[in-house]
Amino acid sequence: MRHIISILLENEAGALSRVSGLFSARAFNIESLTVAPTEDASLSRMTIVSVGSDDVIEQITKQLNKLIDVVKVVDLSEAPHIERELMLVKVRAIGKDREEMKRVADIFRGRIIDVTESTYVIELTGNTAKIDAFIEAIDRSLILEAVRTGICGIGRGDRILKV
Amino acid sequence: MLLTGAEIVIRCLQEEKVEFVFGYPGGSVLYIYDELFKQDKFKHVLVRHEQAAVHAADAYSRSSNKIGVCLVTSGPGVTNAVTGIATAYMDSIPLVVITGQVPTAYIGQDAFQEADTVGITRPCVKHNFLVKNVKDLAETMKKAFYLAQTGRPGPVLVDIPKDITTHKCEFAYPKSISMRSYNPVVKGHAGQIKKAMQLLLDAKRPMVYTGGGVILSNAAESLTKLVRTLGFPITNTLMGLGAYPATDKQFLGMLGMHGTVEANMAMQHCDVLLAIGARFDDRVIGNPEHFNEESRKIIHIDIDPSSISKRVKVDVPIVGNVADVLDDLQKQLATAQSHSDPKALAAWWQKIAEWRGKNCLKYKESNDVIMPQFVVEKLFEVTGGDAFVASDVGQHQMWAAQYYKFDKPRRWINSGGLGTMGFGLPAAMGICFANPGATVACVTGEASIQMCIQELSTCKQYRLPIKIINLNNRYLGMVRQWQEMFHGNRYAESYIDALPDFVKLAEAYGHVGMQITKPQDVGPALHKAFTEHKNDLVFLDFITDQTANVFPMVAAGKGLSQMILAEDL
Ligand SMILES: Cc1ncc(C[n+]2csc(CCOP(=O)(O)OP(=O)(O)O)c2C)c(N)n1
């Protein structure tokens, strides 16, 4: 099962490596990891997507909680939540492809944020499935470069992760 | 008044009422040593290798419940210390390790004696810090002492760049620390404790299994009281020996890979298992699938939630400090409405008596060659069972655990988790500092002892009257045993050739050496060492049977009840 684990941790030097080191030392899987400071600069919020059995995910959350820099951990996927990922993709845009690329970007509510005579950079946000679908929908040979942030997530409604 | 970083380090150690710092100087810690030199509130113990500094501090803690402190220099000082730190980490021993670092401006420049200490030690410490500003130093030190000793204990490292030891600031040592990210639980959940009690009272075939956590939380007395009230059988892990008196009739001996038949069988066949401060590791329950073949209810008390349901699913988890939970359990028991079924319990004890009847620790006695087990039995006799016994790693370690009956906690000091050869002698030193005047033995092998043999010099300097019990089989005995049993007798690199003359070696360091070759000389030699040479370090080199193996044995990957016994071969 795929799980989305949200972590609040002290915004200290080395905190990220404590988390990533834990995953490699205990042979836990990481599909993606995102991290940045929160509105409170003393805290970072990290989202990790991992795949594992319930037992493994339970161990992951327990081990994360054990890290001294970790303030709080929740498994977002246990309840309704929203997940988003950002992709920036540079595509070849010449001739008939130029029009087509704009059309597909529009359908996916992507935005063209850089334009040259022969390329576009398209910004697209959504869940993983949507971004995968976009990649499927365009001619792959036109992709010059793509960069994805990995998932960040938040609980729906009253579910709040805060100190 | 402004103090330098070096002065602050010393003041912090004094505030923490540290008695001994085990260490070794070098460039990056010179200012700290300079301040250390100017004070006399605590003493510094100069070892001969940084690994030994950490082991000594570690055993100082294990044998006393005080915190161990070490001080080493940057680069090689730290890398030498890593084995000691990892050893302490695996056994959850509270230490504060202070390490020098190159000056802040040099970090990352591949400076002389630079190592990424925080990076190297991250996986083997409870936490570590790099101090980047002298203003943070006192608080960091306070946090280090707090973190090391609370919750599940462990080593905490403070890395201090050399320039920070010269920078100045006001000194104020925080009285207490609170961290929003760290709030260890103490009390167990009352509802869970109640559930546990009911399970225990309903049990037909109960078993108590306890590990190092009982020792670490100073809960031996509470445990003993509880187990006596319940009248249940009990086993201790290698790390937990001494938590329950080994000479008591409810004690079934150690369990695990080299556990007794009665302990392992009762563990496998019980219907309710009370696990306390133990973690079901591979050397203890063998193959977890095999262990799960028998159905039983498991109650698990541990301070660390991540130890619960890690290898074996647990029915009633209780997170809390073992001592507190045991006391709560005892209280609930006193007011319980129901009682254990005495008939079921009697039948269970009857079954255990059958297993006990196997007499699984019996070994082939000899009049010609010294049996290693015999030496440990004699050691027990001569020391009245009241010694502190440090051990190295190998067959001798298992024999010491099996044949020396520990009635008190913190008497059996060994590296259980990491299994570090070289631990024994420096550990014995740490014990001596924590327990002046105590009887201290180091049970070791001719291979292990050579991994920290240089410490004989430290022992001379500080007049440490350790009795080294060298069970000399001229082999990496435990390796040889596995090769004999699982690798077709191919003894690849397990014969130790070119051994030193240990008697002369001991004498060269200024100690007393004895070589014992005949069984009838074992008792008298030990007696002489512990009486006539009470105040000397005596190196007793026992030339033992080369073929002796440790039994019972659960081969790696096998189940607890699939033991190989001495008589099977
Ligand atoms: C530092 C280290 N290296 C290697 C090992 C693997 N090992 C475990 S027991 C053992 C042999 C120990 O020999 P000795 O000290 O003579 O004890 P004996 O088993 O003969 O009693 C070895 C090499 C270890 N535990 N620690």
CSV table of C-alpha atoms and ligand atoms in Angstrom, one decimal, chain B residues 393-397 399 419-421 444-449 451 471 473 475-479, ligand 1:
chain,number,residue,atom,x,y,z
B,393,VAL,CA,32.6,-11.8,22.7
B,394,GLY,CA,32.7,-15.4,21.7
B,395,GLN,CA,32.2,-18.8,23.3
B,396,HIS,CA,33.7,-17.6,26.6
B,397,GLN,CA,30.9,-14.9,26.7
B,399,TRP,CA,29.8,-19.8,29.0
B,419,GLY,CA,28.9,-8.2,19.9
B,420,THR,CA,32.1,-6.2,20.1
B,421,MET,CA,35.3,-8.1,20.6
B,444,THR,CA,37.8,-13.2,27.7
B,445,GLY,CA,39.4,-15.2,25.0
B,446,GLU,CA,42.9,-15.1,23.6
B,447,ALA,CA,41.5,-13.4,20.5
B,448,SER,CA,39.2,-10.8,22.1
B,449,ILE,CA,41.7,-9.7,24.7
B,451,MET,CA,41.7,-6.3,20.5
B,471,LEU,CA,39.9,-18.9,28.3
B,473,ASN,CA,41.5,-22.3,23.3
B,475,TYR,CA,41.0,-20.5,18.3
B,476,LEU,CA,38.4,-17.9,17.4
B,477,GLY,CA,36.3,-20.4,19.3
B,478,MET,CA,32.9,-19.2,18.3
B,479,VAL,CA,33.9,-18.9,14.7
C,1,LIG,C1,35.3,-6.8,16.5
C,1,LIG,C2,34.8,-8.2,16.1
C,1,LIG,N1,35.3,-8.8,15.0
C,1,LIG,C3,34.9,-10.1,14.7
C,1,LIG,C4,33.9,-10.7,15.5
C,1,LIG,C5,33.4,-12.1,15.1
C,1,LIG,N2,33.6,-13.0,16.2
C,1,LIG,C6,32.7,-13.4,17.1
C,1,LIG,S1,33.3,-14.4,18.2
C,1,LIG,C7,34.8,-14.5,17.5
C,1,LIG,C8,35.9,-15.3,18.1
C,1,LIG,C9,36.3,-14.8,19.4
C,1,LIG,O1,37.4,-15.6,19.8
C,1,LIG,P1,38.0,-15.5,21.3
C,1,LIG,O2,38.0,-14.2,21.8
C,1,LIG,O3,39.2,-16.3,21.4
C,1,LIG,O4,36.8,-16.2,22.1
C,1,LIG,P2,36.3,-17.8,22.1
C,1,LIG,O5,35.1,-17.8,21.1
C,1,LIG,O6,37.4,-18.6,21.6
C,1,LIG,O7,35.9,-18.0,23.4
C,1,LIG,C10,34.8,-13.7,16.4
C,1,LIG,C11,36.0,-13.5,15.5
C,1,LIG,C12,33.4,-9.9,16.5
C,1,LIG,N3,32.4,-10.4,17.3
C,1,LIG,N4,33.9,-8.7,16.8
